[in-house]
Amino acid sequence: MAEFILSAFADEASPAVDAQIAALKANGLTHLEPRNVDGKNVADLTADEAKALRKRLDDAGIGVSSVGSPLGKIGVRDDFEAHMEQVKRCVETACILGTENVRMFSFYIPAGDDPAIYRDEVIDRVGRMVEAGRPAGVRMCHENEKGIYGDIAARCRDLLDALPDLYCVFDPANFIQCGQKVDEGYALLKDRITYFHVKDAIMETGAVVPAGKGDGCVAAVLRDAHASMDGKVFLTLEPHLTVFDGLAALEQKGGTYDKLKNVFTYPTNEAAFKAASDALHEILGSF
């Protein structure tokens, strides 16, 4: 049986680390998946900045579940050698922050092209990222995301089968926005899932909603994972219920950013973060 550990992208409450810590504590979450750190992307932190962040989190009693990096969120034709320098920096940051996980992606595919054209290139690139983390004991954890090679479950499975040391982050809402049925995706990937992003969406519109309010089968997936997985498993809350600083820069046009306008709207980012947290706690309280 899994022991769920609750984490979040708390930059959705505020870009300021002190406010992120406050939001985590106010909502019963013990860990952070850092992404926006006082206005700076976690992938751009220097070693000294990462050490300073670690001290602030330690002092507050907050752990780090994973480095919420944008690694692999470049075009498959973009310069990869320069990107590898950022990979190495994220590995160092993970070590400093005391986590073995780095969230990453599998490269945007040119619109209209068959992803199969780029399969070998993607596997080579992701394999090099995995190798970069291995000496430090850092795990590259692939998240499904609209527009990348691993956007649907079959291609996620392809990557995982080709790269046995690649790990899997399961995001229900991102699958929905690709037209992927979440229950089918979960069945295909469940034996390789490392941790979850808790985010839900409506299949018809792609609109992001609190967990359990959409078509993401969040309660059913988490209930099965709780019963079938072993050890500590992070659940990282990623509300995406209102626009927050930095989201437009993180998402391509046509992705999550364009789906944010939905029936669940909140007066502040803090209120949206609380609503998302409450929805997760409600689901977990049901089993």
mmCIF file of C-alpha atoms in Angstrom:
data_model
loop_
_atom_site.group_PDB
_atom_site.id
_atom_site.type_symbol
_atom_site.label_atom_id
_atom_site.label_comp_id
_atom_site.label_asym_id
_atom_site.label_seq_id
_atom_site.Cartn_x
_atom_site.Cartn_y
_atom_site.Cartn_z
ATOM 1 C CA MET A 1 0.000 0.000 0.000
ATOM 2 C CA ALA A 2 1.303 3.445 -0.912
ATOM 3 C CA GLU A 3 2.005 6.191 1.583
ATOM 4 C CA PHE A 4 0.912 9.352 -0.199
ATOM 5 C CA ILE A 5 3.066 12.425 0.480
ATOM 6 C CA LEU A 6 1.419 15.720 -0.453
ATOM 7 C CA SER A 7 3.390 18.258 -2.457
ATOM 8 C CA ALA A 8 2.554 21.160 -4.747
ATOM 9 C CA PHE A 9 3.689 23.666 -7.306
ATOM 10 C CA ALA A 10 3.149 26.383 -4.730
ATOM 11 C CA ASP A 11 4.193 29.098 -7.172
ATOM 12 C CA GLU A 12 0.545 28.920 -8.221
ATOM 13 C CA ALA A 13 -0.223 30.553 -4.879
ATOM 14 C CA SER A 14 2.604 33.093 -5.204
ATOM 15 C CA PRO A 15 5.979 33.491 -6.917
ATOM 16 C CA ALA A 16 7.461 34.467 -3.538
ATOM 17 C CA VAL A 17 8.987 31.554 -1.641
ATOM 18 C CA ASP A 18 7.833 32.782 1.770
ATOM 19 C CA ALA A 19 4.235 32.927 0.505
ATOM 20 C CA GLN A 20 4.634 29.489 -1.080
ATOM 21 C CA ILE A 21 5.707 28.081 2.272
ATOM 22 C CA ALA A 22 2.730 29.749 3.948
ATOM 23 C CA ALA A 23 0.325 28.308 1.361
ATOM 24 C CA LEU A 24 1.723 24.808 1.795
ATOM 25 C CA LYS A 25 1.366 24.951 5.561
ATOM 26 C CA ALA A 26 -2.106 26.491 5.437
ATOM 27 C CA ASN A 27 -3.326 23.679 3.209
ATOM 28 C CA GLY A 28 -1.747 20.669 4.887
ATOM 29 C CA LEU A 29 0.966 20.036 2.298
ATOM 30 C CA THR A 30 4.428 19.023 3.449
ATOM 31 C CA HIS A 31 6.539 19.241 0.280
ATOM 32 C CA LEU A 32 7.275 21.631 -2.558
ATOM 33 C CA GLU A 33 8.016 20.954 -6.218
ATOM 34 C CA PRO A 34 9.917 24.206 -6.861
ATOM 35 C CA ARG A 35 9.442 25.881 -10.223
ATOM 36 C CA ASN A 36 9.255 29.665 -9.787
ATOM 37 C CA VAL A 37 11.609 30.721 -7.004
ATOM 38 C CA ASP A 38 11.119 34.401 -6.147
ATOM 39 C CA GLY A 39 10.643 35.124 -9.844
ATOM 40 C CA LYS A 40 13.459 32.880 -11.096
ATOM 41 C CA ASN A 41 12.999 29.521 -12.774
ATOM 42 C CA VAL A 42 14.360 26.695 -10.653
ATOM 43 C CA ALA A 43 16.452 25.498 -13.612
ATOM 44 C CA ASP A 44 18.376 28.784 -13.539
ATOM 45 C CA LEU A 45 19.324 28.750 -9.859
ATOM 46 C CA THR A 46 23.003 28.928 -9.022
ATOM 47 C CA ALA A 47 24.402 26.505 -6.467
ATOM 48 C CA ASP A 48 24.423 29.259 -3.843
ATOM 49 C CA GLU A 49 20.809 30.156 -4.602
ATOM 50 C CA ALA A 50 19.782 26.511 -4.352
ATOM 51 C CA LYS A 51 21.556 26.233 -0.989
ATOM 52 C CA ALA A 52 19.755 29.338 0.253
ATOM 53 C CA LEU A 53 16.420 27.874 -0.854
ATOM 54 C CA ARG A 54 17.213 24.594 0.890
ATOM 55 C CA LYS A 55 17.904 26.439 4.152
ATOM 56 C CA ARG A 56 14.635 28.380 3.968
ATOM 57 C CA LEU A 57 12.671 25.206 3.328
ATOM 58 C CA ASP A 58 14.492 23.246 6.019
ATOM 59 C CA ASP A 59 13.856 26.012 8.538
ATOM 60 C CA ALA A 60 10.157 25.861 7.663
ATOM 61 C CA GLY A 61 10.002 22.058 7.827
ATOM 62 C CA ILE A 62 9.179 21.747 4.109
ATOM 63 C CA GLY A 63 10.693 18.990 1.967
ATOM 64 C CA VAL A 64 11.290 18.925 -1.778
ATOM 65 C CA SER A 65 9.522 16.236 -3.786
ATOM 66 C CA SER A 66 11.080 16.951 -7.176
ATOM 67 C CA VAL A 67 12.732 19.743 -9.137
ATOM 68 C CA GLY A 68 9.947 21.123 -11.333
ATOM 69 C CA SER A 69 12.247 21.865 -14.225
ATOM 70 C CA PRO A 70 11.354 22.722 -17.842
ATOM 71 C CA LEU A 71 13.965 20.294 -19.169
ATOM 72 C CA GLY A 72 12.925 18.894 -22.534
ATOM 73 C CA LYS A 73 10.464 21.747 -23.122
ATOM 74 C CA ILE A 74 12.267 22.845 -26.257
ATOM 75 C CA GLY A 75 11.731 21.941 -29.869
ATOM 76 C CA VAL A 76 13.152 18.638 -31.027
ATOM 77 C CA ARG A 77 15.135 20.606 -33.624
ATOM 78 C CA ASP A 78 16.509 23.106 -31.114
ATOM 79 C CA ASP A 79 20.123 23.117 -29.915
ATOM 80 C CA PHE A 80 20.435 20.251 -27.460
ATOM 81 C CA GLU A 81 24.072 20.714 -26.469
ATOM 82 C CA ALA A 82 23.269 24.045 -24.832
ATOM 83 C CA HIS A 83 20.261 22.428 -23.161
ATOM 84 C CA MET A 84 22.485 19.773 -21.607
ATOM 85 C CA GLU A 85 24.177 22.465 -19.556
ATOM 86 C CA GLN A 86 20.814 23.202 -17.964
ATOM 87 C CA VAL A 87 20.325 19.469 -17.382
ATOM 88 C CA LYS A 88 23.592 19.344 -15.435
ATOM 89 C CA ARG A 89 22.575 22.386 -13.400
ATOM 90 C CA CYS A 90 19.239 20.774 -12.491
ATOM 91 C CA VAL A 91 20.988 17.609 -11.373
ATOM 92 C CA GLU A 92 23.173 19.690 -9.074
ATOM 93 C CA THR A 93 20.121 21.567 -7.786
ATOM 94 C CA ALA A 94 18.314 18.308 -7.023
ATOM 95 C CA CYS A 95 21.261 17.131 -4.964
ATOM 96 C CA ILE A 96 21.403 20.398 -3.043
ATOM 97 C CA LEU A 97 17.654 20.390 -2.373
ATOM 98 C CA GLY A 98 17.710 16.797 -1.163
ATOM 99 C CA THR A 99 15.510 15.200 -3.794
ATOM 100 C CA GLU A 100 16.274 12.380 -6.196
ATOM 101 C CA ASN A 101 13.664 13.513 -8.739
ATOM 102 C CA VAL A 102 13.808 15.969 -11.647
ATOM 103 C CA ARG A 103 10.630 16.491 -13.680
ATOM 104 C CA MET A 104 11.286 16.704 -17.436
ATOM 105 C CA PHE A 105 9.682 16.427 -20.895
ATOM 106 C CA SER A 106 10.334 14.830 -24.288
ATOM 107 C CA PHE A 107 10.581 17.789 -26.698
ATOM 108 C CA TYR A 108 8.009 19.621 -28.754
ATOM 109 C CA ILE A 109 7.266 18.100 -32.144
ATOM 110 C CA PRO A 110 6.709 20.492 -35.104
ATOM 111 C CA ALA A 111 2.993 21.003 -35.681
ATOM 112 C CA GLY A 112 1.621 18.654 -38.305
ATOM 113 C CA ASP A 113 4.611 16.305 -38.288
ATOM 114 C CA ASP A 114 4.328 12.630 -37.407
ATOM 115 C CA PRO A 115 6.050 12.181 -34.009
ATOM 116 C CA ALA A 116 7.416 8.843 -35.258
ATOM 117 C CA ILE A 117 9.810 10.789 -37.493
ATOM 118 C CA TYR A 118 11.605 12.044 -34.400
ATOM 119 C CA ARG A 119 11.478 8.905 -32.244
ATOM 120 C CA ASP A 120 15.160 8.014 -32.449
ATOM 121 C CA GLU A 121 16.256 11.602 -31.819
ATOM 122 C CA VAL A 122 13.954 11.919 -28.820
ATOM 123 C CA ILE A 123 15.119 8.643 -27.296
ATOM 124 C CA ASP A 124 18.750 9.636 -27.783
ATOM 125 C CA ARG A 125 18.207 13.013 -26.130
ATOM 126 C CA VAL A 126 16.158 11.709 -23.226
ATOM 127 C CA GLY A 127 18.685 8.902 -22.765
ATOM 128 C CA ARG A 128 21.485 11.447 -22.438
ATOM 129 C CA MET A 129 19.463 13.312 -19.817
ATOM 130 C CA VAL A 130 18.926 10.095 -17.875
ATOM 131 C CA GLU A 131 22.665 9.361 -18.051
ATOM 132 C CA ALA A 132 23.473 12.851 -16.742
ATOM 133 C CA GLY A 133 21.540 12.155 -13.559
ATOM 134 C CA ARG A 134 22.740 8.613 -12.917
ATOM 135 C CA PRO A 135 26.145 9.341 -11.250
ATOM 136 C CA ALA A 136 24.434 11.562 -8.675
ATOM 137 C CA GLY A 137 21.535 9.176 -8.111
ATOM 138 C CA VAL A 138 19.109 11.658 -9.660
ATOM 139 C CA ARG A 139 16.106 10.265 -11.539
ATOM 140 C CA MET A 140 14.707 11.914 -14.665
ATOM 141 C CA CYS A 141 10.917 11.779 -14.387
ATOM 142 C CA HIS A 142 9.023 12.239 -17.650
ATOM 143 C CA GLU A 143 5.726 14.129 -17.597
ATOM 144 C CA ASN A 144 3.165 13.728 -20.361
ATOM 145 C CA GLU A 145 2.487 17.135 -21.931
ATOM 146 C CA LYS A 146 0.545 18.382 -24.922
ATOM 147 C CA GLY A 147 2.657 18.775 -28.053
ATOM 148 C CA ILE A 148 5.715 16.785 -26.971
ATOM 149 C CA TYR A 149 6.689 13.309 -28.165
ATOM 150 C CA GLY A 150 5.340 11.707 -24.987
ATOM 151 C CA ASP A 151 1.956 13.399 -25.072
ATOM 152 C CA ILE A 152 -0.236 10.295 -25.275
ATOM 153 C CA ALA A 153 0.102 7.123 -23.241
ATOM 154 C CA ALA A 154 1.350 4.917 -26.087
ATOM 155 C CA ARG A 155 4.334 7.175 -26.764
ATOM 156 C CA CYS A 156 5.002 7.556 -23.036
ATOM 157 C CA ARG A 157 5.112 3.774 -22.865
ATOM 158 C CA ASP A 158 7.429 3.699 -25.870
ATOM 159 C CA LEU A 159 9.887 5.982 -24.075
ATOM 160 C CA LEU A 160 9.707 3.995 -20.852
ATOM 161 C CA ASP A 161 10.251 0.703 -22.654
ATOM 162 C CA ALA A 162 13.199 2.105 -24.615
ATOM 163 C CA LEU A 163 14.750 3.667 -21.487
ATOM 164 C CA PRO A 164 14.366 1.391 -18.431
ATOM 165 C CA ASP A 165 15.946 4.022 -16.146
ATOM 166 C CA LEU A 166 13.449 6.715 -17.138
ATOM 167 C CA TYR A 167 10.740 7.424 -14.565
ATOM 168 C CA CYS A 168 7.120 8.435 -15.087
ATOM 169 C CA VAL A 169 5.064 11.385 -13.828
ATOM 170 C CA PHE A 170 1.353 10.843 -14.489
ATOM 171 C CA ASP A 171 -0.700 13.991 -15.226
ATOM 172 C CA PRO A 172 -4.407 13.275 -15.863
ATOM 173 C CA ALA A 173 -5.349 16.749 -17.140
ATOM 174 C CA ASN A 174 -2.544 16.817 -19.690
ATOM 175 C CA PHE A 175 -3.764 13.508 -21.100
ATOM 176 C CA ILE A 176 -7.309 14.849 -21.354
ATOM 177 C CA GLN A 177 -6.071 17.866 -23.302
ATOM 178 C CA CYS A 178 -4.545 15.438 -25.806
ATOM 179 C CA GLY A 179 -7.769 13.457 -26.138
ATOM 180 C CA GLN A 180 -6.291 10.556 -24.197
ATOM 181 C CA LYS A 181 -8.715 8.673 -21.948
ATOM 182 C CA VAL A 182 -7.138 8.730 -18.514
ATOM 183 C CA ASP A 183 -8.245 5.275 -17.397
ATOM 184 C CA GLU A 184 -6.693 3.725 -20.501
ATOM 185 C CA GLY A 185 -3.497 5.727 -20.021
ATOM 186 C CA TYR A 186 -3.270 4.714 -16.389
ATOM 187 C CA ALA A 187 -3.697 1.028 -17.228
ATOM 188 C CA LEU A 188 -0.897 1.256 -19.781
ATOM 189 C CA LEU A 189 1.555 3.107 -17.533
ATOM 190 C CA LYS A 190 0.699 2.151 -13.947
ATOM 191 C CA ASP A 191 3.598 -0.247 -13.485
ATOM 192 C CA ARG A 192 6.083 2.554 -14.265
ATOM 193 C CA ILE A 193 4.484 5.533 -12.500
ATOM 194 C CA THR A 194 6.795 7.205 -9.989
ATOM 195 C CA TYR A 195 4.567 10.036 -8.811
ATOM 196 C CA PHE A 196 1.458 11.984 -9.776
ATOM 197 C CA HIS A 197 0.571 15.530 -10.711
ATOM 198 C CA VAL A 198 -2.894 16.188 -9.353
ATOM 199 C CA LYS A 199 -4.735 18.170 -12.002
ATOM 200 C CA ASP A 200 -8.127 17.511 -13.614
ATOM 201 C CA ALA A 201 -9.827 18.723 -16.801
ATOM 202 C CA ILE A 202 -12.981 18.378 -18.861
ATOM 203 C CA MET A 203 -12.587 16.255 -22.000
ATOM 204 C CA GLU A 204 -15.046 18.264 -24.109
ATOM 205 C CA THR A 205 -13.327 21.628 -23.614
ATOM 206 C CA GLY A 206 -9.939 20.894 -22.071
ATOM 207 C CA ALA A 207 -10.803 23.300 -19.250
ATOM 208 C CA VAL A 208 -8.835 22.718 -16.047
ATOM 209 C CA VAL A 209 -10.948 22.091 -12.943
ATOM 210 C CA PRO A 210 -10.329 21.003 -9.335
ATOM 211 C CA ALA A 211 -9.482 17.337 -8.860
ATOM 212 C CA GLY A 212 -12.580 15.175 -9.067
ATOM 213 C CA LYS A 213 -14.612 17.761 -10.995
ATOM 214 C CA GLY A 214 -13.541 16.672 -14.472
ATOM 215 C CA ASP A 215 -12.919 13.595 -16.597
ATOM 216 C CA GLY A 216 -9.496 12.755 -15.176
ATOM 217 C CA CYS A 217 -10.658 9.762 -13.100
ATOM 218 C CA VAL A 218 -8.532 11.280 -10.334
ATOM 219 C CA ALA A 219 -10.289 9.561 -7.441
ATOM 220 C CA ALA A 220 -10.314 6.155 -9.149
ATOM 221 C CA VAL A 221 -6.668 6.435 -10.207
ATOM 222 C CA LEU A 222 -5.461 7.508 -6.774
ATOM 223 C CA ARG A 223 -7.558 4.872 -5.043
ATOM 224 C CA ASP A 224 -6.011 2.157 -7.218
ATOM 225 C CA ALA A 225 -2.517 3.588 -6.807
ATOM 226 C CA HIS A 226 -2.963 3.708 -3.029
ATOM 227 C CA ALA A 227 -3.856 0.026 -2.989
ATOM 228 C CA SER A 228 -1.367 -1.239 -5.567
ATOM 229 C CA MET A 229 1.800 0.850 -5.127
ATOM 230 C CA ASP A 230 4.313 0.446 -2.317
ATOM 231 C CA GLY A 231 6.287 2.956 -0.274
ATOM 232 C CA LYS A 232 6.151 6.742 -0.391
ATOM 233 C CA VAL A 233 4.461 8.224 -3.452
ATOM 234 C CA PHE A 234 4.307 11.967 -4.037
ATOM 235 C CA LEU A 235 1.079 13.638 -5.098
ATOM 236 C CA THR A 236 2.035 17.038 -6.465
ATOM 237 C CA LEU A 237 -0.860 19.444 -6.648
ATOM 238 C CA GLU A 238 -0.834 21.576 -9.811
ATOM 239 C CA PRO A 239 -4.057 23.617 -9.728
ATOM 240 C CA HIS A 240 -3.850 25.684 -12.955
ATOM 241 C CA LEU A 241 -7.156 27.259 -11.936
ATOM 242 C CA THR A 242 -6.165 30.890 -12.439
ATOM 243 C CA VAL A 243 -3.371 32.649 -14.312
ATOM 244 C CA PHE A 244 -0.243 33.077 -12.218
ATOM 245 C CA ASP A 245 3.039 34.844 -12.886
ATOM 246 C CA GLY A 246 5.191 32.893 -15.303
ATOM 247 C CA LEU A 247 2.584 30.470 -16.680
ATOM 248 C CA ALA A 248 2.452 32.077 -20.118
ATOM 249 C CA ALA A 249 6.214 31.629 -20.411
ATOM 250 C CA LEU A 250 5.968 27.976 -19.398
ATOM 251 C CA GLU A 251 3.240 26.928 -21.818
ATOM 252 C CA GLN A 252 3.051 27.139 -25.594
ATOM 253 C CA LYS A 253 0.054 28.800 -27.204
ATOM 254 C CA GLY A 254 -2.709 26.234 -27.500
ATOM 255 C CA GLY A 255 -1.591 24.428 -24.354
ATOM 256 C CA THR A 256 -2.682 24.709 -20.743
ATOM 257 C CA TYR A 257 -2.478 28.508 -20.756
ATOM 258 C CA ASP A 258 -5.321 28.747 -23.288
ATOM 259 C CA LYS A 259 -7.498 26.382 -21.256
ATOM 260 C CA LEU A 260 -7.477 28.300 -17.981
ATOM 261 C CA LYS A 261 -10.744 30.146 -18.460
ATOM 262 C CA ASN A 262 -13.331 27.838 -16.961
ATOM 263 C CA VAL A 263 -16.311 27.771 -14.661
ATOM 264 C CA PHE A 264 -14.058 27.454 -11.614
ATOM 265 C CA THR A 265 -12.701 30.965 -11.115
ATOM 266 C CA TYR A 266 -11.309 32.470 -7.932
ATOM 267 C CA PRO A 267 -10.598 36.003 -6.698
ATOM 268 C CA THR A 268 -6.957 35.319 -5.880
ATOM 269 C CA ASN A 269 -4.277 32.755 -6.573
ATOM 270 C CA GLU A 270 -4.300 31.874 -2.884
ATOM 271 C CA ALA A 271 -8.026 31.118 -3.065
ATOM 272 C CA ALA A 272 -7.570 28.966 -6.160
ATOM 273 C CA PHE A 273 -4.717 27.103 -4.482
ATOM 274 C CA LYS A 274 -6.897 26.427 -1.436
ATOM 275 C CA ALA A 275 -9.769 25.186 -3.613
ATOM 276 C CA ALA A 276 -7.451 22.766 -5.403
ATOM 277 C CA SER A 277 -6.008 21.588 -2.084
ATOM 278 C CA ASP A 278 -9.458 21.094 -0.575
ATOM 279 C CA ALA A 279 -10.503 19.007 -3.577
ATOM 280 C CA LEU A 280 -7.482 16.732 -3.175
ATOM 281 C CA HIS A 281 -8.046 16.324 0.560
ATOM 282 C CA GLU A 282 -11.696 15.466 -0.130
ATOM 283 C CA ILE A 283 -10.692 12.719 -2.544
ATOM 284 C CA LEU A 284 -8.120 11.258 -0.173
ATOM 285 C CA GLY A 285 -10.625 11.344 2.659
ATOM 286 C CA SER A 286 -12.934 9.101 0.691
ATOM 287 C CA PHE A 287 -10.688 6.044 0.927
#
